[in-house]
PDB file of C-alpha atoms and ligand atoms in Angstrom:
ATOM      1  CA  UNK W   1      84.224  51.972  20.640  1.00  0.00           C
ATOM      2  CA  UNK W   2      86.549  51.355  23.506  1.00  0.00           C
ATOM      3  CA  UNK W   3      89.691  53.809  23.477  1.00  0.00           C
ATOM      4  CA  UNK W   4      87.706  56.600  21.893  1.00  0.00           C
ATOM      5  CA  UNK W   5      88.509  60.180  23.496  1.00  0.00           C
ATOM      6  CA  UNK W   6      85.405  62.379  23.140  1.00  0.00           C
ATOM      7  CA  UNK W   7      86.957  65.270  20.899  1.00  0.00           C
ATOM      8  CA  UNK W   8      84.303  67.648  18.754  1.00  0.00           C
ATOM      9  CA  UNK W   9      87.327  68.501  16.200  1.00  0.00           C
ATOM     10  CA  UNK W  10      88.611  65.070  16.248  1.00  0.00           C
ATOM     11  CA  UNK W  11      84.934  63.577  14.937  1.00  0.00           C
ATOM     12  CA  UNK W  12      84.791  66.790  12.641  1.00  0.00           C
ATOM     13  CA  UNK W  13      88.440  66.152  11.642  1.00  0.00           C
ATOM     14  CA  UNK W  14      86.872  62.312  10.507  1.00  0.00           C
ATOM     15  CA  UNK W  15      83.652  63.316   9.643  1.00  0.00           C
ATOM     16  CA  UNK W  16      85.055  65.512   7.012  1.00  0.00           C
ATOM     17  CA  UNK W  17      87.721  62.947   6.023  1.00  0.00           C
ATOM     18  CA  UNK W  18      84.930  60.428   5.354  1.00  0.00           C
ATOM     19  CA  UNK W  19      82.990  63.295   3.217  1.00  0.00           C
ATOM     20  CA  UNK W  20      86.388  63.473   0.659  1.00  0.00           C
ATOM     21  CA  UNK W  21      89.085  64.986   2.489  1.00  0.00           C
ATOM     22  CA  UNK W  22      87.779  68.645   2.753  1.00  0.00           C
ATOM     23  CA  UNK W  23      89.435  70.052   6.207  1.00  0.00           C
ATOM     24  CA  UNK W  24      87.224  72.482   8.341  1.00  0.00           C
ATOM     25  CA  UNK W  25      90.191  74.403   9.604  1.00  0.00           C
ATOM     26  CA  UNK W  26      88.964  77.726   8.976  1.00  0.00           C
ATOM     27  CA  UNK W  27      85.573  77.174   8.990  1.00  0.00           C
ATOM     28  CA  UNK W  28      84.475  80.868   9.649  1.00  0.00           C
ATOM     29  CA  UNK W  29      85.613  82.197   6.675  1.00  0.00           C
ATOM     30  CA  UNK W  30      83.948  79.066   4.606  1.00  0.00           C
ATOM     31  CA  UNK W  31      81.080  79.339   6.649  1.00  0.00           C
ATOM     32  CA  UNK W  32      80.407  83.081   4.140  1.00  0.00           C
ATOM     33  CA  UNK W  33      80.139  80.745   0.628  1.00  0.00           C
ATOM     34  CA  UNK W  34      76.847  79.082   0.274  1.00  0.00           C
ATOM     35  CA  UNK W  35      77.955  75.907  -1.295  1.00  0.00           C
ATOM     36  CA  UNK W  36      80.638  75.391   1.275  1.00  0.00           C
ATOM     37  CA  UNK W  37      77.126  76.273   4.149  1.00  0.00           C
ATOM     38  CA  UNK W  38      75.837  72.748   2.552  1.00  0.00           C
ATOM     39  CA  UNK W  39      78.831  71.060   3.697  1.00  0.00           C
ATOM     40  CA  UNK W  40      78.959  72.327   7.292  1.00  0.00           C
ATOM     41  CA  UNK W  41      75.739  71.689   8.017  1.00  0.00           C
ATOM     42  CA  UNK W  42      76.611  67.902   6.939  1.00  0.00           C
ATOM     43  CA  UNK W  43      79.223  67.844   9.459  1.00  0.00           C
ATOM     44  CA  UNK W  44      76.959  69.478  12.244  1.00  0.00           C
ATOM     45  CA  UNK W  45      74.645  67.001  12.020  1.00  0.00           C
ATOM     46  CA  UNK W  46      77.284  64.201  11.833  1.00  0.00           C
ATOM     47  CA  UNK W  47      79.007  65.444  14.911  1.00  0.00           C
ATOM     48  CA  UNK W  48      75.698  65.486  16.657  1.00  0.00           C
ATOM     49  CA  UNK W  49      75.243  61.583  15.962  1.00  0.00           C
ATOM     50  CA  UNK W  50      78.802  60.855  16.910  1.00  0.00           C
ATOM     51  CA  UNK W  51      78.003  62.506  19.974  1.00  0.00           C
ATOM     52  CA  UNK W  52      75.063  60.765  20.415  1.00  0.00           C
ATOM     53  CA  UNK W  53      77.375  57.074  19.518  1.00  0.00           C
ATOM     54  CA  UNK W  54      79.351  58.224  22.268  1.00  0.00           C
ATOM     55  CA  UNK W  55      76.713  58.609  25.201  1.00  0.00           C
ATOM     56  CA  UNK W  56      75.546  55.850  24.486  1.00  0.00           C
ATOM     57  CA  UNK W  57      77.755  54.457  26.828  1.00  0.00           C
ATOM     58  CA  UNK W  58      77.428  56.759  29.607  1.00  0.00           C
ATOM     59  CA  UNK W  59      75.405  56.011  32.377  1.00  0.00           C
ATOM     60  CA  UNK W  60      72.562  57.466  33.392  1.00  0.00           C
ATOM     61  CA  UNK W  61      71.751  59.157  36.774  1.00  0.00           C
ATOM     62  CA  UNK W  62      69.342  57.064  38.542  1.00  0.00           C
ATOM     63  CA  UNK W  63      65.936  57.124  38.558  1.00  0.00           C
ATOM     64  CA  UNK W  64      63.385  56.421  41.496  1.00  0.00           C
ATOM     65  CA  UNK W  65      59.337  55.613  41.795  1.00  0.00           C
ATOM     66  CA  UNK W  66      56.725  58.257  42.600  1.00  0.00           C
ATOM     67  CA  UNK W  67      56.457  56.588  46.200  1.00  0.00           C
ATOM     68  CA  UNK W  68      59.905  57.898  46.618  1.00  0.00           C
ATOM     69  CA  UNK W  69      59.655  61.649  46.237  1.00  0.00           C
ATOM     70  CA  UNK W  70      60.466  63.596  49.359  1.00  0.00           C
ATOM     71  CA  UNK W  71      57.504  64.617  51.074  1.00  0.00           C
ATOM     72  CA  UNK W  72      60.007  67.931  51.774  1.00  0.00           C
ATOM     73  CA  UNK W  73      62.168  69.488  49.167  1.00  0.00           C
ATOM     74  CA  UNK W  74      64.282  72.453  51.132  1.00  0.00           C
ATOM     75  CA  UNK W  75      64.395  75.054  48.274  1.00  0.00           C
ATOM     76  CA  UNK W  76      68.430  76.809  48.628  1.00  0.00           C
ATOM     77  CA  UNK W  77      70.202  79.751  47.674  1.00  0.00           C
ATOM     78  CA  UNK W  78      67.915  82.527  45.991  1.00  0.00           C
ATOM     79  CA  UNK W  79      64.382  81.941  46.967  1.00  0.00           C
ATOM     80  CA  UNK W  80      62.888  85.144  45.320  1.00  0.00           C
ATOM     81  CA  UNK W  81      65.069  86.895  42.551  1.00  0.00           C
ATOM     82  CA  UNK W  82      65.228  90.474  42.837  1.00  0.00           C
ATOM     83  CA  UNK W  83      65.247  91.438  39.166  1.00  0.00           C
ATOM     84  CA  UNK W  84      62.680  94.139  38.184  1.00  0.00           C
ATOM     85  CA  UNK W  85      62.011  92.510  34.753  1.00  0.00           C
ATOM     86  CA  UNK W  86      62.208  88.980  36.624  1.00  0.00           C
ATOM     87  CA  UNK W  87      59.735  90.267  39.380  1.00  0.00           C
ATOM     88  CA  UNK W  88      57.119  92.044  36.773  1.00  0.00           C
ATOM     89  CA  UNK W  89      57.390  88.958  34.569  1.00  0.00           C
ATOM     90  CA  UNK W  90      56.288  86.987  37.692  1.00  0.00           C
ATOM     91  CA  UNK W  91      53.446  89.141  38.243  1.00  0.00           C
ATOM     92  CA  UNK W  92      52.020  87.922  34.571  1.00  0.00           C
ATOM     93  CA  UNK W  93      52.518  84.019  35.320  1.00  0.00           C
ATOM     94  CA  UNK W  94      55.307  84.635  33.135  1.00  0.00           C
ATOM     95  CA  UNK W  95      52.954  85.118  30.184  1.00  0.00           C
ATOM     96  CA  UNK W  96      55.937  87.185  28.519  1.00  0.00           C
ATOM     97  CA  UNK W  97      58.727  85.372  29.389  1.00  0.00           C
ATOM     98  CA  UNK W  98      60.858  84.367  26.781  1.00  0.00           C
ATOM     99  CA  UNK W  99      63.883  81.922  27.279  1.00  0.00           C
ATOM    100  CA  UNK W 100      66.901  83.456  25.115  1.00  0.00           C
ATOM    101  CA  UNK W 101      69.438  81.142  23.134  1.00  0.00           C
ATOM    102  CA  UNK W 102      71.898  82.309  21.732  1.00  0.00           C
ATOM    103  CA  UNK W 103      75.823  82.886  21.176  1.00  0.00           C
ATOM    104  CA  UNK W 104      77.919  80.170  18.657  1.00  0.00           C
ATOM    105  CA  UNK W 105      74.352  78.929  17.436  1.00  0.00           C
ATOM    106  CA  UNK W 106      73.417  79.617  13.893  1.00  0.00           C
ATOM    107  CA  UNK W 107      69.769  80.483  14.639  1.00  0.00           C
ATOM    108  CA  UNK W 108      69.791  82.115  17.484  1.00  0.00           C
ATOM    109  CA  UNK W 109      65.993  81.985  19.282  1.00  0.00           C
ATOM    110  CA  UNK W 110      63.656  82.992  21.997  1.00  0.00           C
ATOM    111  CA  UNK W 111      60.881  80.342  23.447  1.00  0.00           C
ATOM    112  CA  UNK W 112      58.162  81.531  25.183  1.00  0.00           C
ATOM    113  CA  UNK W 113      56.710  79.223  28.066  1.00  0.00           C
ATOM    114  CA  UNK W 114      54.386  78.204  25.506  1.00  0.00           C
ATOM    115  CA  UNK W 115      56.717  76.883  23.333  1.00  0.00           C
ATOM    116  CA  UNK W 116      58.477  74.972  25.344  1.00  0.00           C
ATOM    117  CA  UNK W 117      55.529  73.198  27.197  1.00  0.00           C
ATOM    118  CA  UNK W 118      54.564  72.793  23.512  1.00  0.00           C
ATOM    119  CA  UNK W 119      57.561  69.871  22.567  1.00  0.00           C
ATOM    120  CA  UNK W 120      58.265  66.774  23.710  1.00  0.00           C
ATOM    121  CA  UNK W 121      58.817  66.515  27.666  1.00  0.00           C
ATOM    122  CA  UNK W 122      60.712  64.248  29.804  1.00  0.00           C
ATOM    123  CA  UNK W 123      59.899  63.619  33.442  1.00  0.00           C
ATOM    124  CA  UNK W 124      62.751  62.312  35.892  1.00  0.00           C
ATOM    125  CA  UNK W 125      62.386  61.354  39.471  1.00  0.00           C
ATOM    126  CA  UNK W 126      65.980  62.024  40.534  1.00  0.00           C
ATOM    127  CA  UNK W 127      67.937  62.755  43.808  1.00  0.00           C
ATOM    128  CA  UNK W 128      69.209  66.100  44.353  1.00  0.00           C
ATOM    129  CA  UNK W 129      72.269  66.295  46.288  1.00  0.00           C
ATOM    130  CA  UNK W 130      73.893  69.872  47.876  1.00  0.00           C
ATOM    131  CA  UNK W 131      77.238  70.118  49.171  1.00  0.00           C
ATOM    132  CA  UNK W 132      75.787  71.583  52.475  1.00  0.00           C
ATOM    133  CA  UNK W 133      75.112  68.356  53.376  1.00  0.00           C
ATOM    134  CA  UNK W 134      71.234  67.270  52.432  1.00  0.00           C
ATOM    135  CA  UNK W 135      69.854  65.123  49.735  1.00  0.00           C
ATOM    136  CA  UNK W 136      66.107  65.012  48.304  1.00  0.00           C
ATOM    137  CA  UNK W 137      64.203  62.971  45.957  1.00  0.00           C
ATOM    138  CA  UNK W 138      62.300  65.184  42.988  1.00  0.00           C
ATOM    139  CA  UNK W 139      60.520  65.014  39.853  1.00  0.00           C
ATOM    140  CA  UNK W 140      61.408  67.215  36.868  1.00  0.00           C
ATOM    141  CA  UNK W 141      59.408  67.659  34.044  1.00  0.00           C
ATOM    142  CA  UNK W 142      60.684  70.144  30.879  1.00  0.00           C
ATOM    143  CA  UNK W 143      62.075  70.016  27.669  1.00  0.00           C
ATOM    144  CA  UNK W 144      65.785  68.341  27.114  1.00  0.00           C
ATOM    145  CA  UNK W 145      68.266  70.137  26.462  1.00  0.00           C
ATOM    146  CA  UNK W 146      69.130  68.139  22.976  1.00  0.00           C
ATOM    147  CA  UNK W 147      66.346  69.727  21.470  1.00  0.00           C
ATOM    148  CA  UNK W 148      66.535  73.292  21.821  1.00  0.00           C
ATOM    149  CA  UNK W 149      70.329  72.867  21.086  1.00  0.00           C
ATOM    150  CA  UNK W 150      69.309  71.024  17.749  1.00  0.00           C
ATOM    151  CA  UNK W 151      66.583  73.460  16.623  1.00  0.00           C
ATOM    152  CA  UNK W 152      69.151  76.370  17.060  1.00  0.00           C
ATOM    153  CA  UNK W 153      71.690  74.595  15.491  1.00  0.00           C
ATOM    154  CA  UNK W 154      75.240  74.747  17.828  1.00  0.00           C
ATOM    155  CA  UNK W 155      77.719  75.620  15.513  1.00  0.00           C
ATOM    156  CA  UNK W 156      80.716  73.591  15.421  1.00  0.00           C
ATOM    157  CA  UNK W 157      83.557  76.173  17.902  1.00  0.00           C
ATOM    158  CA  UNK W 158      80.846  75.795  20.436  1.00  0.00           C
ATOM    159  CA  UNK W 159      82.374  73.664  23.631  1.00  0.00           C
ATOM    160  CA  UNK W 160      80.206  74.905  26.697  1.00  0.00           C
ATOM    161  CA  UNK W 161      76.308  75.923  27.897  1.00  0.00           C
ATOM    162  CA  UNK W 162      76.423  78.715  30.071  1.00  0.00           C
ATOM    163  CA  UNK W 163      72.930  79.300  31.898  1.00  0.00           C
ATOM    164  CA  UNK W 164      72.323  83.381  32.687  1.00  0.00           C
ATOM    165  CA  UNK W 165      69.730  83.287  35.404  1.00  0.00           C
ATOM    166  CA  UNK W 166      67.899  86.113  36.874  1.00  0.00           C
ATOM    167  CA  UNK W 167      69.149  86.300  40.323  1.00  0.00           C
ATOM    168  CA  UNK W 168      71.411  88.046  41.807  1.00  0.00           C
ATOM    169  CA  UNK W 169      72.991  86.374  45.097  1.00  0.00           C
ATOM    170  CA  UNK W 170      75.199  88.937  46.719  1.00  0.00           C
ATOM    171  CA  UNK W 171      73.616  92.192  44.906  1.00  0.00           C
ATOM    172  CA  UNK W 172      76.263  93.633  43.982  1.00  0.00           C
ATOM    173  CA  UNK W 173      75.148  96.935  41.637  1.00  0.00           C
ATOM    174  CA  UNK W 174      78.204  95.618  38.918  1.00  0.00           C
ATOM    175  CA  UNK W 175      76.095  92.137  38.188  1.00  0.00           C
ATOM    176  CA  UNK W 176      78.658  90.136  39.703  1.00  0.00           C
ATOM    177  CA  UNK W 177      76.600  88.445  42.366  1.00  0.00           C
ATOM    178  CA  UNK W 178      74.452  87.417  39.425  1.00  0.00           C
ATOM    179  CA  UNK W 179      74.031  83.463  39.647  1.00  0.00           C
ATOM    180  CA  UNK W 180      74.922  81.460  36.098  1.00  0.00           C
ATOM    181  CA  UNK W 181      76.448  77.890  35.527  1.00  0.00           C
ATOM    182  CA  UNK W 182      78.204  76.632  32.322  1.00  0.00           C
ATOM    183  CA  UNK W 183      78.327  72.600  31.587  1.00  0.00           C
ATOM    184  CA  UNK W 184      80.007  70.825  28.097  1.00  0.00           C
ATOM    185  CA  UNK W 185      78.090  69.776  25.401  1.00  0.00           C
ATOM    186  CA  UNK W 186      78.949  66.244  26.651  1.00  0.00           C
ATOM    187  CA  UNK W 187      76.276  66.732  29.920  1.00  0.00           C
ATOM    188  CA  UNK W 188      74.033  69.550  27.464  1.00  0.00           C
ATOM    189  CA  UNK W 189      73.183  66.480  24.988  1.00  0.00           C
ATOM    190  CA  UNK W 190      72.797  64.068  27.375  1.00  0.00           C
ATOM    191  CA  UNK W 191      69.246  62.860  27.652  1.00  0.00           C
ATOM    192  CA  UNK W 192      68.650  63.775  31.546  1.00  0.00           C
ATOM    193  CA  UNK W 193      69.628  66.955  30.955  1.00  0.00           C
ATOM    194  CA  UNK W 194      66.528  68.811  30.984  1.00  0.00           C
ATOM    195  CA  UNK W 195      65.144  72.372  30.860  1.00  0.00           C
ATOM    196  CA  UNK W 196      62.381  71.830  33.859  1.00  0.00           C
ATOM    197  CA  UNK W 197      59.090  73.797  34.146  1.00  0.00           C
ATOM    198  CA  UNK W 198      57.326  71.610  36.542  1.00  0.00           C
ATOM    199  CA  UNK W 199      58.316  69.608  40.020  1.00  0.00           C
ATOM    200  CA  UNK W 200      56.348  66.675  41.490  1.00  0.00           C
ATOM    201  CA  UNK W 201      53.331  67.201  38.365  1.00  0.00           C
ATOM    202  CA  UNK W 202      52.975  71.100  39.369  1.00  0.00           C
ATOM    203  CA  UNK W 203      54.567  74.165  37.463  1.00  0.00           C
ATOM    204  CA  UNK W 204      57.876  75.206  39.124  1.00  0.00           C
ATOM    205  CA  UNK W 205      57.269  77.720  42.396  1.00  0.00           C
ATOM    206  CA  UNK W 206      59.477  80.727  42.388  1.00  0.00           C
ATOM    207  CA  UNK W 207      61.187  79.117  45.120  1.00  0.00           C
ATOM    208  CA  UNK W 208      62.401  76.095  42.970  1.00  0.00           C
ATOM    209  CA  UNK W 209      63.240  78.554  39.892  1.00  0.00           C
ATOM    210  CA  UNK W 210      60.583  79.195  38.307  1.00  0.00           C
ATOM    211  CA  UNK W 211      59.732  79.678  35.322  1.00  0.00           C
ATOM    212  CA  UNK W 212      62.389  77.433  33.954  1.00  0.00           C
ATOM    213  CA  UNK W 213      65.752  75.415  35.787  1.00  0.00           C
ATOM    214  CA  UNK W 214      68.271  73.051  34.947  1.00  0.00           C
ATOM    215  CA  UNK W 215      68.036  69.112  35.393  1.00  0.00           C
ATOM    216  CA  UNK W 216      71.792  68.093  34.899  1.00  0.00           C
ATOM    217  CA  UNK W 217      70.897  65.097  37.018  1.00  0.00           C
ATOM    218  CA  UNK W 218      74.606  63.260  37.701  1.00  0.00           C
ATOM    219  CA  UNK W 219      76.473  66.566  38.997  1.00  0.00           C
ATOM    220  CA  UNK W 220      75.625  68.491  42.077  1.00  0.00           C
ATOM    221  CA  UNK W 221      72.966  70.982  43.117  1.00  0.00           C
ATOM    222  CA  UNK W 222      74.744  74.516  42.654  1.00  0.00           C
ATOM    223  CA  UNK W 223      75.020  73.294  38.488  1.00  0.00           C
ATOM    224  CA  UNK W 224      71.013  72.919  38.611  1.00  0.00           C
ATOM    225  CA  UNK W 225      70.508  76.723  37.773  1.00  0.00           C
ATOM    226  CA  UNK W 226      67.310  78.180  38.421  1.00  0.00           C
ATOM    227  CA  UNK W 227      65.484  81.317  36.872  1.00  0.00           C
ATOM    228  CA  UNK W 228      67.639  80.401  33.898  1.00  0.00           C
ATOM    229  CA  UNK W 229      67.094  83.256  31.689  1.00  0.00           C
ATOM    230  CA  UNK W 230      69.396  83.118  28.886  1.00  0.00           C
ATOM    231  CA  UNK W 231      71.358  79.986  27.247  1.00  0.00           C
ATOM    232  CA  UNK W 232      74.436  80.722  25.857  1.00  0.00           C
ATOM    233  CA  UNK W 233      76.954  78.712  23.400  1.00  0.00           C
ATOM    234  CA  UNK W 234      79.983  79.438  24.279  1.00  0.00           C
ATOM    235  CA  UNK W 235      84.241  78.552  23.066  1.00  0.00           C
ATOM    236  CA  UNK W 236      85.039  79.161  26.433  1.00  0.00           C
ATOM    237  CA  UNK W 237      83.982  80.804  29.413  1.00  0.00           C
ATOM    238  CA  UNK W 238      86.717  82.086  31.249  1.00  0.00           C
ATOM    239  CA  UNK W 239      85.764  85.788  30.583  1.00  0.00           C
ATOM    240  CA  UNK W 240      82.716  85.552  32.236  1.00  0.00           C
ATOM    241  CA  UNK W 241      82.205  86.958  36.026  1.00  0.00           C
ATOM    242  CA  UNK W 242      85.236  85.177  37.800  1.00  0.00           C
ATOM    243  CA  UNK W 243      86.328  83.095  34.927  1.00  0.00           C
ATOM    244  CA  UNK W 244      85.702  79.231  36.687  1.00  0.00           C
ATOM    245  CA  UNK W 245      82.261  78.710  34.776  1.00  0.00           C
ATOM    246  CA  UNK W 246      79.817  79.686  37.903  1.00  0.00           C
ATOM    247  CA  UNK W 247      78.544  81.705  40.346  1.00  0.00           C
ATOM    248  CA  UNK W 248      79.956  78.797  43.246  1.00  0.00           C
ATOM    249  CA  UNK W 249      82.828  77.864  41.252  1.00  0.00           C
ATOM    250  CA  UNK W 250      83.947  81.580  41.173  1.00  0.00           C
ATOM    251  CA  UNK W 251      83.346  81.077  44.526  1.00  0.00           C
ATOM    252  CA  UNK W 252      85.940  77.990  45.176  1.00  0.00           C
ATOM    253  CA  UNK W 253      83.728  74.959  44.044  1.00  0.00           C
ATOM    254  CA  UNK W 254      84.422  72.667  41.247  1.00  0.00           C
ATOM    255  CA  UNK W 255      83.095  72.961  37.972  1.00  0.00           C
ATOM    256  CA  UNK W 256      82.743  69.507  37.424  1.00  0.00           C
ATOM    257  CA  UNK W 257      80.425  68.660  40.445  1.00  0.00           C
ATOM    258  CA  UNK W 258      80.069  64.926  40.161  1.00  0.00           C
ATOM    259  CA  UNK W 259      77.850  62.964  42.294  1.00  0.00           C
TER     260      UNK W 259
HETATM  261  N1  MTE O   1      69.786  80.866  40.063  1.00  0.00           N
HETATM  262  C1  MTE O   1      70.162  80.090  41.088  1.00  0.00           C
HETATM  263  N2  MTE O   1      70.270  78.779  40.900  1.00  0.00           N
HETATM  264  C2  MTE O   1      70.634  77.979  41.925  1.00  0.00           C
HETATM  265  C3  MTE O   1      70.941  78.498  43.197  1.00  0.00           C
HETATM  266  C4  MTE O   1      70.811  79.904  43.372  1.00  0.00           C
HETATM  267  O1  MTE O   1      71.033  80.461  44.448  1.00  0.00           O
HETATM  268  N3  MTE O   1      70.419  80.673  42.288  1.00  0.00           N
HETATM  269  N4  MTE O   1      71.342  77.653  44.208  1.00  0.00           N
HETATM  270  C5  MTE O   1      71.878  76.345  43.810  1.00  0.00           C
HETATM  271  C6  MTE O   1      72.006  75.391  44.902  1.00  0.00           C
HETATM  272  S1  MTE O   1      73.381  75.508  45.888  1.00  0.00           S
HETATM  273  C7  MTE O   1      71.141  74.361  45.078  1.00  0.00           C
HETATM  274  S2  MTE O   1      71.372  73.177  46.238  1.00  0.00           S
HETATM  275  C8  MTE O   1      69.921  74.272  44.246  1.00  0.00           C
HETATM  276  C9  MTE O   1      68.694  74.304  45.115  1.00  0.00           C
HETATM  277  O2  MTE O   1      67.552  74.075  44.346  1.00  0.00           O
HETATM  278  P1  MTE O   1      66.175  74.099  45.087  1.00  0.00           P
HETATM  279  O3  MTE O   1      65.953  75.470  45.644  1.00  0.00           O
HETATM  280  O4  MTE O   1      65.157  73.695  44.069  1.00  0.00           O
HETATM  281  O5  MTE O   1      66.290  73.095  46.205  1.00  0.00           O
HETATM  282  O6  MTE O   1      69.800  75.315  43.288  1.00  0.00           O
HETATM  283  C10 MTE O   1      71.016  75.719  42.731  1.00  0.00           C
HETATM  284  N5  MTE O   1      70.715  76.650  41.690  1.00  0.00           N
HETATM  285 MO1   MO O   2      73.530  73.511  47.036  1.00  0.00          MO
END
């Protein structure tokens, strides 16, 4: 596997190859005839498990013991969002709430609380680390990110997640100061990445983005969005807000924000 550069049209290119030579250049207009729909979806799926091959060798963040968990977690940036529909949706528990994915999907859904708590979970005890200079140890428990991305089915121009959350930081009346993040699909199927409802065994406070944040456990703490609203599959991102791929990173950070 060694020498292999992670490239969604390059596996596509040989997926497609190995399938009898059919090329998916122009695969929006091929993506109209039915028989040719059989066929993509093939390749979807085989991209998926290439991607899969390919994580394989990536490491995973690391992951402590329940005696670990800091007995303080500082909650940062937006505490309280101060969206109408966010705030009335709060007032119900969230009982209406409804998680939005969408964009260059093929089935493009909403999940309710419900129906998220509903699949498979993962819980993570990892360490959260902000640029303004303080660490803590937390547990995160939600759905991965893998799965919701499989059951809407990313089509194959897709390249980035971008997470639309429900705060805005500097309220600004044009939506500007509203917070969002973007990550590749490399970090969106990897298995710590993780749609978390619940911290330390409780359901998310508002404080800690409640109802539902990003886990996307080996970069820093302004990519774990919180109040994430809307998930979005995206070619690129650079017409959104400030074009850099997040509220911070319009703001001078880095997008990638390795630990
Ligand atoms: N929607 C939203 N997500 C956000 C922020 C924010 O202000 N709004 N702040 C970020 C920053 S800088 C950090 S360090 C973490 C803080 O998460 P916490 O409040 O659970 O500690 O959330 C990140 N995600
Ligand atoms: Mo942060």
């Amino acid at each position: 596997m060694s020498g292999l550069v992670f490239s969604r049209r390059g596996l596509i290119g040989a997926a497609s190859a190995g399938l009898g030579g059919l090329a998916l250049s122009g695969c929006d207009r091929l993506t109209q005839a039915p028989s040719v729909d059989h066929f993509v979806r093939g390749a979807q799926g085989l991209t998926l498990s290439a991607q899969r091959l390919l994580l394989a060798g990536q490491p995973l963040a690391r992951e402590f013991a329940a005696k670990d968990i800091s007995p303080v977690f500082k909650a940062n940036g937006s505490t309280m969002p101060n969206d109408d529909a966010y705030l009335a949706s709060m007032d119900g528990n969230f009982a209406d709430w409804k998680l939005q994915i969408d964009g260059l999907v093929a089935a493009p859904r909403a999940f309710s609380l419900a129906d998220l708590k509903a699949l498979p979970s993962r819980t993570q005890i990892t360490r959260h680390d902000c640029v303004e200079g303080w660490s803590a140890i937390g547990g995160w428990t939600g759905v991965q990110l893998h799965r919701l991305l499989s059951m809407v089915q990313v089509l194959p121009k897709a390249r980035f997640v971008v997470f639309h959350c429900a705060d805005d930081l500097d309220d600004s009346l044009d939506g500007s100061g509203q917070y969002y993040e973007s990550i590749d699909l490399f970090d969106a199927f990897h298995p710590q990445t993780i749609l978390a409802y619940a911290m330390n065994g409780s359901p998310l406070t508002v404080a800690h983005g409640a109802p539902l944040r990003l886990r996307v456990e080996r970069q820093l703490g302004y990519k774990q969005a919180k109040y994430v609203m809307r998930v979005e599959l995206v070619e690129r991102f650079d017409h959104f807000k400030g074009g850099q791929g997040g509220y911070w990173e319009d703001r001078g950070y880095e997008w990638y924000g390795g630990i």
